[in-house]
Amino acid sequence: ERRPSGQVCHRFWQPGGGYDRNLWTVGRIHEKIHYVHANPVRRGLVERPDHWPWSSCRAWMYEGDEPLRLDTDSLPPLEK
């Protein structure tokens, strides 16, 4: 991409606003976690979030550590 000054720059993130969010409250953190877990369901890939094999949903729902270990100590408890 070339800036108006003529300088060439390379973006790491998408141009424009609205792609990042500050998560200031426990409720917002959990809202975004649920949103990410629901992505495969919205795309029609699975019927339930915990059926997606690469999701951390099962670790949240069943307090396990599959498929990856979650550092849940650094996050507030999940509101069910």
PDB file of N, CA and C in Angstrom:
ATOM      1  N   GLU A   1       0.858  -1.170   0.000  1.00  0.00           N
ATOM      2  CA  GLU A   1       0.000   0.000   0.000  1.00  0.00           C
ATOM      3  C   GLU A   1       0.902   1.230   0.000  1.00  0.00           C
ATOM      4  N   ARG A   2       0.468   2.254  -0.711  1.00  0.00           N
ATOM      5  CA  ARG A   2       1.249   3.490  -0.774  1.00  0.00           C
ATOM      6  C   ARG A   2       0.476   4.599  -0.064  1.00  0.00           C
ATOM      7  N   ARG A   3       1.125   5.263   0.862  1.00  0.00           N
ATOM      8  CA  ARG A   3       0.526   6.381   1.589  1.00  0.00           C
ATOM      9  C   ARG A   3       0.479   7.608   0.687  1.00  0.00           C
ATOM     10  N   PRO A   4      -0.349   8.606   1.046  1.00  0.00           N
ATOM     11  CA  PRO A   4      -0.396   9.831   0.236  1.00  0.00           C
ATOM     12  C   PRO A   4       0.973  10.504   0.084  1.00  0.00           C
ATOM     13  N   SER A   5       1.852  10.300   1.058  1.00  0.00           N
ATOM     14  CA  SER A   5       3.198  10.886   0.988  1.00  0.00           C
ATOM     15  C   SER A   5       4.079  10.168  -0.028  1.00  0.00           C
ATOM     16  N   GLY A   6       3.611   9.029  -0.537  1.00  0.00           N
ATOM     17  CA  GLY A   6       4.404   8.238  -1.468  1.00  0.00           C
ATOM     18  C   GLY A   6       5.145   7.095  -0.807  1.00  0.00           C
ATOM     19  N   GLN A   7       5.188   7.102   0.514  1.00  0.00           N
ATOM     20  CA  GLN A   7       5.879   6.044   1.252  1.00  0.00           C
ATOM     21  C   GLN A   7       5.108   4.725   1.140  1.00  0.00           C
ATOM     22  N   VAL A   8       5.831   3.642   0.900  1.00  0.00           N
ATOM     23  CA  VAL A   8       5.215   2.318   0.826  1.00  0.00           C
ATOM     24  C   VAL A   8       5.151   1.732   2.235  1.00  0.00           C
ATOM     25  N   CYS A   9       3.990   1.195   2.600  1.00  0.00           N
ATOM     26  CA  CYS A   9       3.853   0.561   3.914  1.00  0.00           C
ATOM     27  C   CYS A   9       3.180  -0.790   3.732  1.00  0.00           C
ATOM     28  N   HIS A  10       3.387  -1.644   4.691  1.00  0.00           N
ATOM     29  CA  HIS A  10       2.791  -2.980   4.674  1.00  0.00           C
ATOM     30  C   HIS A  10       1.969  -3.141   5.939  1.00  0.00           C
ATOM     31  N   ARG A  11       0.740  -3.538   5.781  1.00  0.00           N
ATOM     32  CA  ARG A  11      -0.166  -3.685   6.924  1.00  0.00           C
ATOM     33  C   ARG A  11      -0.124  -5.109   7.463  1.00  0.00           C
ATOM     34  N   PHE A  12      -0.171  -5.185   8.770  1.00  0.00           N
ATOM     35  CA  PHE A  12      -0.334  -6.479   9.416  1.00  0.00           C
ATOM     36  C   PHE A  12      -1.821  -6.734   9.655  1.00  0.00           C
ATOM     37  N   TRP A  13      -2.552  -5.683  10.056  1.00  0.00           N
ATOM     38  CA  TRP A  13      -3.977  -5.773  10.345  1.00  0.00           C
ATOM     39  C   TRP A  13      -4.771  -5.266   9.157  1.00  0.00           C
ATOM     40  N   GLN A  14      -6.062  -5.575   9.137  1.00  0.00           N
ATOM     41  CA  GLN A  14      -6.944  -5.075   8.096  1.00  0.00           C
ATOM     42  C   GLN A  14      -7.055  -3.562   8.211  1.00  0.00           C
ATOM     43  N   PRO A  15      -7.150  -2.854   7.084  1.00  0.00           N
ATOM     44  CA  PRO A  15      -7.337  -1.410   7.151  1.00  0.00           C
ATOM     45  C   PRO A  15      -8.742  -1.074   7.653  1.00  0.00           C
ATOM     46  N   GLY A  16      -8.882   0.091   8.228  1.00  0.00           N
ATOM     47  CA  GLY A  16     -10.183   0.543   8.691  1.00  0.00           C
ATOM     48  C   GLY A  16     -10.382   0.286  10.169  1.00  0.00           C
ATOM     49  N   GLY A  17     -11.460   0.826  10.681  1.00  0.00           N
ATOM     50  CA  GLY A  17     -11.750   0.684  12.102  1.00  0.00           C
ATOM     51  C   GLY A  17     -12.675  -0.481  12.381  1.00  0.00           C
ATOM     52  N   GLY A  18     -12.877  -0.752  13.644  1.00  0.00           N
ATOM     53  CA  GLY A  18     -13.869  -1.725  14.040  1.00  0.00           C
ATOM     54  C   GLY A  18     -13.401  -3.153  14.156  1.00  0.00           C
ATOM     55  N   TYR A  19     -12.128  -3.416  14.081  1.00  0.00           N
ATOM     56  CA  TYR A  19     -11.667  -4.797  14.145  1.00  0.00           C
ATOM     57  C   TYR A  19     -11.136  -5.190  15.520  1.00  0.00           C
ATOM     58  N   ASP A  20     -10.780  -4.218  16.314  1.00  0.00           N
ATOM     59  CA  ASP A  20     -10.280  -4.553  17.647  1.00  0.00           C
ATOM     60  C   ASP A  20     -11.289  -4.082  18.690  1.00  0.00           C
ATOM     61  N   ARG A  21     -11.261  -4.701  19.821  1.00  0.00           N
ATOM     62  CA  ARG A  21     -12.177  -4.359  20.906  1.00  0.00           C
ATOM     63  C   ARG A  21     -11.422  -4.422  22.227  1.00  0.00           C
ATOM     64  N   ASN A  22     -11.673  -3.428  23.067  1.00  0.00           N
ATOM     65  CA  ASN A  22     -11.163  -3.480  24.430  1.00  0.00           C
ATOM     66  C   ASN A  22     -12.207  -4.195  25.279  1.00  0.00           C
ATOM     67  N   LEU A  23     -11.774  -5.168  26.019  1.00  0.00           N
ATOM     68  CA  LEU A  23     -12.679  -5.950  26.855  1.00  0.00           C
ATOM     69  C   LEU A  23     -12.453  -5.541  28.305  1.00  0.00           C
ATOM     70  N   TRP A  24     -13.291  -4.637  28.777  1.00  0.00           N
ATOM     71  CA  TRP A  24     -13.091  -4.043  30.092  1.00  0.00           C
ATOM     72  C   TRP A  24     -13.850  -4.752  31.197  1.00  0.00           C
ATOM     73  N   THR A  25     -14.830  -5.572  30.858  1.00  0.00           N
ATOM     74  CA  THR A  25     -15.639  -6.203  31.900  1.00  0.00           C
ATOM     75  C   THR A  25     -15.651  -7.722  31.717  1.00  0.00           C
ATOM     76  N   VAL A  26     -15.965  -8.408  32.797  1.00  0.00           N
ATOM     77  CA  VAL A  26     -16.085  -9.867  32.749  1.00  0.00           C
ATOM     78  C   VAL A  26     -17.157 -10.258  31.734  1.00  0.00           C
ATOM     79  N   GLY A  27     -18.253  -9.539  31.736  1.00  0.00           N
ATOM     80  CA  GLY A  27     -19.336  -9.841  30.804  1.00  0.00           C
ATOM     81  C   GLY A  27     -18.901  -9.749  29.353  1.00  0.00           C
ATOM     82  N   ARG A  28     -18.114  -8.717  29.021  1.00  0.00           N
ATOM     83  CA  ARG A  28     -17.624  -8.560  27.643  1.00  0.00           C
ATOM     84  C   ARG A  28     -16.652  -9.677  27.269  1.00  0.00           C
ATOM     85  N   ILE A  29     -15.798 -10.067  28.185  1.00  0.00           N
ATOM     86  CA  ILE A  29     -14.852 -11.161  27.915  1.00  0.00           C
ATOM     87  C   ILE A  29     -15.627 -12.432  27.585  1.00  0.00           C
ATOM     88  N   HIS A  30     -16.617 -12.743  28.399  1.00  0.00           N
ATOM     89  CA  HIS A  30     -17.400 -13.960  28.186  1.00  0.00           C
ATOM     90  C   HIS A  30     -18.240 -13.865  26.920  1.00  0.00           C
ATOM     91  N   GLU A  31     -18.751 -12.678  26.627  1.00  0.00           N
ATOM     92  CA  GLU A  31     -19.517 -12.475  25.395  1.00  0.00           C
ATOM     93  C   GLU A  31     -18.670 -12.831  24.176  1.00  0.00           C
ATOM     94  N   LYS A  32     -17.423 -12.381  24.156  1.00  0.00           N
ATOM     95  CA  LYS A  32     -16.544 -12.644  23.010  1.00  0.00           C
ATOM     96  C   LYS A  32     -16.120 -14.111  22.952  1.00  0.00           C
ATOM     97  N   ILE A  33     -15.907 -14.728  24.103  1.00  0.00           N
ATOM     98  CA  ILE A  33     -15.574 -16.158  24.125  1.00  0.00           C
ATOM     99  C   ILE A  33     -16.737 -16.963  23.540  1.00  0.00           C
ATOM    100  N   HIS A  34     -17.954 -16.653  23.958  1.00  0.00           N
ATOM    101  CA  HIS A  34     -19.133 -17.348  23.423  1.00  0.00           C
ATOM    102  C   HIS A  34     -19.276 -17.094  21.923  1.00  0.00           C
ATOM    103  N   TYR A  35     -19.000 -15.864  21.503  1.00  0.00           N
ATOM    104  CA  TYR A  35     -19.088 -15.524  20.074  1.00  0.00           C
ATOM    105  C   TYR A  35     -18.130 -16.387  19.253  1.00  0.00           C
ATOM    106  N   VAL A  36     -16.891 -16.497  19.710  1.00  0.00           N
ATOM    107  CA  VAL A  36     -15.894 -17.303  18.990  1.00  0.00           C
ATOM    108  C   VAL A  36     -16.297 -18.774  18.988  1.00  0.00           C
ATOM    109  N   HIS A  37     -16.780 -19.258  20.114  1.00  0.00           N
ATOM    110  CA  HIS A  37     -17.197 -20.662  20.186  1.00  0.00           C
ATOM    111  C   HIS A  37     -18.361 -20.952  19.236  1.00  0.00           C
ATOM    112  N   ALA A  38     -19.215 -19.974  18.998  1.00  0.00           N
ATOM    113  CA  ALA A  38     -20.388 -20.183  18.138  1.00  0.00           C
ATOM    114  C   ALA A  38     -20.069 -20.059  16.649  1.00  0.00           C
ATOM    115  N   ASN A  39     -18.889 -19.586  16.279  1.00  0.00           N
ATOM    116  CA  ASN A  39     -18.559 -19.405  14.857  1.00  0.00           C
ATOM    117  C   ASN A  39     -18.775 -20.659  14.019  1.00  0.00           C
ATOM    118  N   PRO A  40     -18.292 -21.847  14.409  1.00  0.00           N
ATOM    119  CA  PRO A  40     -18.517 -23.037  13.575  1.00  0.00           C
ATOM    120  C   PRO A  40     -20.001 -23.397  13.432  1.00  0.00           C
ATOM    121  N   VAL A  41     -20.801 -23.073  14.439  1.00  0.00           N
ATOM    122  CA  VAL A  41     -22.239 -23.330  14.368  1.00  0.00           C
ATOM    123  C   VAL A  41     -22.872 -22.372  13.359  1.00  0.00           C
ATOM    124  N   ARG A  42     -22.522 -21.093  13.431  1.00  0.00           N
ATOM    125  CA  ARG A  42     -23.062 -20.111  12.490  1.00  0.00           C
ATOM    126  C   ARG A  42     -22.707 -20.447  11.047  1.00  0.00           C
ATOM    127  N   ARG A  43     -21.540 -21.037  10.841  1.00  0.00           N
ATOM    128  CA  ARG A  43     -21.116 -21.427   9.492  1.00  0.00           C
ATOM    129  C   ARG A  43     -21.712 -22.757   9.041  1.00  0.00           C
ATOM    130  N   GLY A  44     -22.449 -23.430   9.923  1.00  0.00           N
ATOM    131  CA  GLY A  44     -23.083 -24.692   9.564  1.00  0.00           C
ATOM    132  C   GLY A  44     -22.130 -25.876   9.562  1.00  0.00           C
ATOM    133  N   LEU A  45     -20.995 -25.736  10.230  1.00  0.00           N
ATOM    134  CA  LEU A  45     -20.007 -26.816  10.258  1.00  0.00           C
ATOM    135  C   LEU A  45     -20.330 -27.877  11.305  1.00  0.00           C
ATOM    136  N   VAL A  46     -20.986 -27.464  12.375  1.00  0.00           N
ATOM    137  CA  VAL A  46     -21.398 -28.377  13.444  1.00  0.00           C
ATOM    138  C   VAL A  46     -22.731 -27.882  13.995  1.00  0.00           C
ATOM    139  N   GLU A  47     -23.394 -28.734  14.751  1.00  0.00           N
ATOM    140  CA  GLU A  47     -24.671 -28.338  15.350  1.00  0.00           C
ATOM    141  C   GLU A  47     -24.493 -27.647  16.695  1.00  0.00           C
ATOM    142  N   ARG A  48     -23.417 -27.999  17.398  1.00  0.00           N
ATOM    143  CA  ARG A  48     -23.161 -27.409  18.719  1.00  0.00           C
ATOM    144  C   ARG A  48     -21.701 -26.986  18.802  1.00  0.00           C
ATOM    145  N   PRO A  49     -21.402 -25.909  19.528  1.00  0.00           N
ATOM    146  CA  PRO A  49     -20.015 -25.435  19.621  1.00  0.00           C
ATOM    147  C   PRO A  49     -19.039 -26.481  20.145  1.00  0.00           C
ATOM    148  N   ASP A  50     -19.481 -27.330  21.074  1.00  0.00           N
ATOM    149  CA  ASP A  50     -18.560 -28.314  21.640  1.00  0.00           C
ATOM    150  C   ASP A  50     -18.296 -29.484  20.690  1.00  0.00           C
ATOM    151  N   HIS A  51     -18.953 -29.525  19.549  1.00  0.00           N
ATOM    152  CA  HIS A  51     -18.683 -30.559  18.548  1.00  0.00           C
ATOM    153  C   HIS A  51     -17.530 -30.180  17.621  1.00  0.00           C
ATOM    154  N   TRP A  52     -17.118 -28.918  17.602  1.00  0.00           N
ATOM    155  CA  TRP A  52     -16.012 -28.482  16.742  1.00  0.00           C
ATOM    156  C   TRP A  52     -14.702 -28.955  17.373  1.00  0.00           C
ATOM    157  N   PRO A  53     -13.940 -29.804  16.666  1.00  0.00           N
ATOM    158  CA  PRO A  53     -12.770 -30.439  17.289  1.00  0.00           C
ATOM    159  C   PRO A  53     -11.652 -29.478  17.679  1.00  0.00           C
ATOM    160  N   TRP A  54     -11.582 -28.289  17.079  1.00  0.00           N
ATOM    161  CA  TRP A  54     -10.478 -27.366  17.359  1.00  0.00           C
ATOM    162  C   TRP A  54     -10.919 -26.221  18.259  1.00  0.00           C
ATOM    163  N   SER A  55     -12.021 -26.395  18.935  1.00  0.00           N
ATOM    164  CA  SER A  55     -12.560 -25.343  19.787  1.00  0.00           C
ATOM    165  C   SER A  55     -12.121 -25.530  21.233  1.00  0.00           C
ATOM    166  N   SER A  56     -12.022 -24.432  21.940  1.00  0.00           N
ATOM    167  CA  SER A  56     -11.769 -24.492  23.382  1.00  0.00           C
ATOM    168  C   SER A  56     -13.083 -24.620  24.154  1.00  0.00           C
ATOM    169  N   CYS A  57     -14.184 -24.724  23.442  1.00  0.00           N
ATOM    170  CA  CYS A  57     -15.501 -24.777  24.077  1.00  0.00           C
ATOM    171  C   CYS A  57     -15.617 -25.910  25.093  1.00  0.00           C
ATOM    172  N   ARG A  58     -15.133 -27.087  24.731  1.00  0.00           N
ATOM    173  CA  ARG A  58     -15.232 -28.223  25.662  1.00  0.00           C
ATOM    174  C   ARG A  58     -14.466 -27.941  26.949  1.00  0.00           C
ATOM    175  N   ALA A  59     -13.329 -27.303  26.833  1.00  0.00           N
ATOM    176  CA  ALA A  59     -12.549 -26.980  28.032  1.00  0.00           C
ATOM    177  C   ALA A  59     -13.321 -26.017  28.926  1.00  0.00           C
ATOM    178  N   TRP A  60     -14.047 -25.078  28.321  1.00  0.00           N
ATOM    179  CA  TRP A  60     -14.867 -24.154  29.108  1.00  0.00           C
ATOM    180  C   TRP A  60     -16.065 -24.870  29.714  1.00  0.00           C
ATOM    181  N   MET A  61     -16.731 -25.695  28.913  1.00  0.00           N
ATOM    182  CA  MET A  61     -17.965 -26.343  29.380  1.00  0.00           C
ATOM    183  C   MET A  61     -17.703 -27.411  30.430  1.00  0.00           C
ATOM    184  N   TYR A  62     -16.653 -28.189  30.213  1.00  0.00           N
ATOM    185  CA  TYR A  62     -16.415 -29.350  31.069  1.00  0.00           C
ATOM    186  C   TYR A  62     -15.174 -29.200  31.939  1.00  0.00           C
ATOM    187  N   GLU A  63     -14.576 -27.998  31.906  1.00  0.00           N
ATOM    188  CA  GLU A  63     -13.391 -27.683  32.704  1.00  0.00           C
ATOM    189  C   GLU A  63     -12.264 -28.676  32.474  1.00  0.00           C
ATOM    190  N   GLY A  64     -12.104 -29.077  31.231  1.00  0.00           N
ATOM    191  CA  GLY A  64     -10.990 -29.940  30.844  1.00  0.00           C
ATOM    192  C   GLY A  64      -9.913 -29.110  30.163  1.00  0.00           C
ATOM    193  N   ASP A  65      -9.008 -29.758  29.498  1.00  0.00           N
ATOM    194  CA  ASP A  65      -7.962 -29.007  28.803  1.00  0.00           C
ATOM    195  C   ASP A  65      -7.743 -29.570  27.401  1.00  0.00           C
ATOM    196  N   GLU A  66      -8.827 -29.711  26.654  1.00  0.00           N
ATOM    197  CA  GLU A  66      -8.694 -30.203  25.291  1.00  0.00           C
ATOM    198  C   GLU A  66      -9.244 -29.169  24.327  1.00  0.00           C
ATOM    199  N   PRO A  67      -8.839 -29.075  23.106  1.00  0.00           N
ATOM    200  CA  PRO A  67      -7.673 -29.742  22.550  1.00  0.00           C
ATOM    201  C   PRO A  67      -6.369 -29.098  23.012  1.00  0.00           C
ATOM    202  N   LEU A  68      -6.456 -27.877  23.531  1.00  0.00           N
ATOM    203  CA  LEU A  68      -5.280 -27.183  24.054  1.00  0.00           C
ATOM    204  C   LEU A  68      -5.536 -26.814  25.498  1.00  0.00           C
ATOM    205  N   ARG A  69      -4.483 -26.780  26.262  1.00  0.00           N
ATOM    206  CA  ARG A  69      -4.617 -26.373  27.657  1.00  0.00           C
ATOM    207  C   ARG A  69      -4.936 -24.886  27.716  1.00  0.00           C
ATOM    208  N   LEU A  70      -5.957 -24.537  28.483  1.00  0.00           N
ATOM    209  CA  LEU A  70      -6.347 -23.143  28.657  1.00  0.00           C
ATOM    210  C   LEU A  70      -5.790 -22.613  29.966  1.00  0.00           C
ATOM    211  N   ASP A  71      -5.352 -21.390  29.933  1.00  0.00           N
ATOM    212  CA  ASP A  71      -4.902 -20.730  31.154  1.00  0.00           C
ATOM    213  C   ASP A  71      -6.110 -20.042  31.783  1.00  0.00           C
ATOM    214  N   THR A  72      -6.995 -20.823  32.356  1.00  0.00           N
ATOM    215  CA  THR A  72      -8.221 -20.263  32.922  1.00  0.00           C
ATOM    216  C   THR A  72      -7.970 -19.491  34.209  1.00  0.00           C
ATOM    217  N   ASP A  73      -6.811 -19.663  34.817  1.00  0.00           N
ATOM    218  CA  ASP A  73      -6.504 -18.913  36.035  1.00  0.00           C
ATOM    219  C   ASP A  73      -6.395 -17.420  35.760  1.00  0.00           C
ATOM    220  N   SER A  74      -6.070 -17.044  34.526  1.00  0.00           N
ATOM    221  CA  SER A  74      -5.905 -15.630  34.212  1.00  0.00           C
ATOM    222  C   SER A  74      -7.206 -14.988  33.735  1.00  0.00           C
ATOM    223  N   LEU A  75      -8.288 -15.767  33.638  1.00  0.00           N
ATOM    224  CA  LEU A  75      -9.578 -15.243  33.209  1.00  0.00           C
ATOM    225  C   LEU A  75     -10.590 -15.367  34.332  1.00  0.00           C
ATOM    226  N   PRO A  76     -11.603 -14.491  34.338  1.00  0.00           N
ATOM    227  CA  PRO A  76     -12.651 -14.622  35.342  1.00  0.00           C
ATOM    228  C   PRO A  76     -13.447 -15.904  35.122  1.00  0.00           C
ATOM    229  N   PRO A  77     -14.091 -16.437  36.166  1.00  0.00           N
ATOM    230  CA  PRO A  77     -14.867 -17.670  36.025  1.00  0.00           C
ATOM    231  C   PRO A  77     -15.966 -17.513  34.981  1.00  0.00           C
ATOM    232  N   LEU A  78     -16.250 -18.589  34.279  1.00  0.00           N
ATOM    233  CA  LEU A  78     -17.271 -18.589  33.239  1.00  0.00           C
ATOM    234  C   LEU A  78     -18.648 -18.464  33.856  1.00  0.00           C
ATOM    235  N   GLU A  79     -19.439 -17.547  33.307  1.00  0.00           N
ATOM    236  CA  GLU A  79     -20.826 -17.387  33.748  1.00  0.00           C
ATOM    237  C   GLU A  79     -21.677 -18.324  32.925  1.00  0.00           C
ATOM    238  N   LYS A  80     -22.302 -19.286  33.560  1.00  0.00           N
ATOM    239  CA  LYS A  80     -23.110 -20.274  32.822  1.00  0.00           C
ATOM    240  C   LYS A  80     -24.563 -19.925  32.865  1.00  0.00           C
TER     241      LYS A  80
END
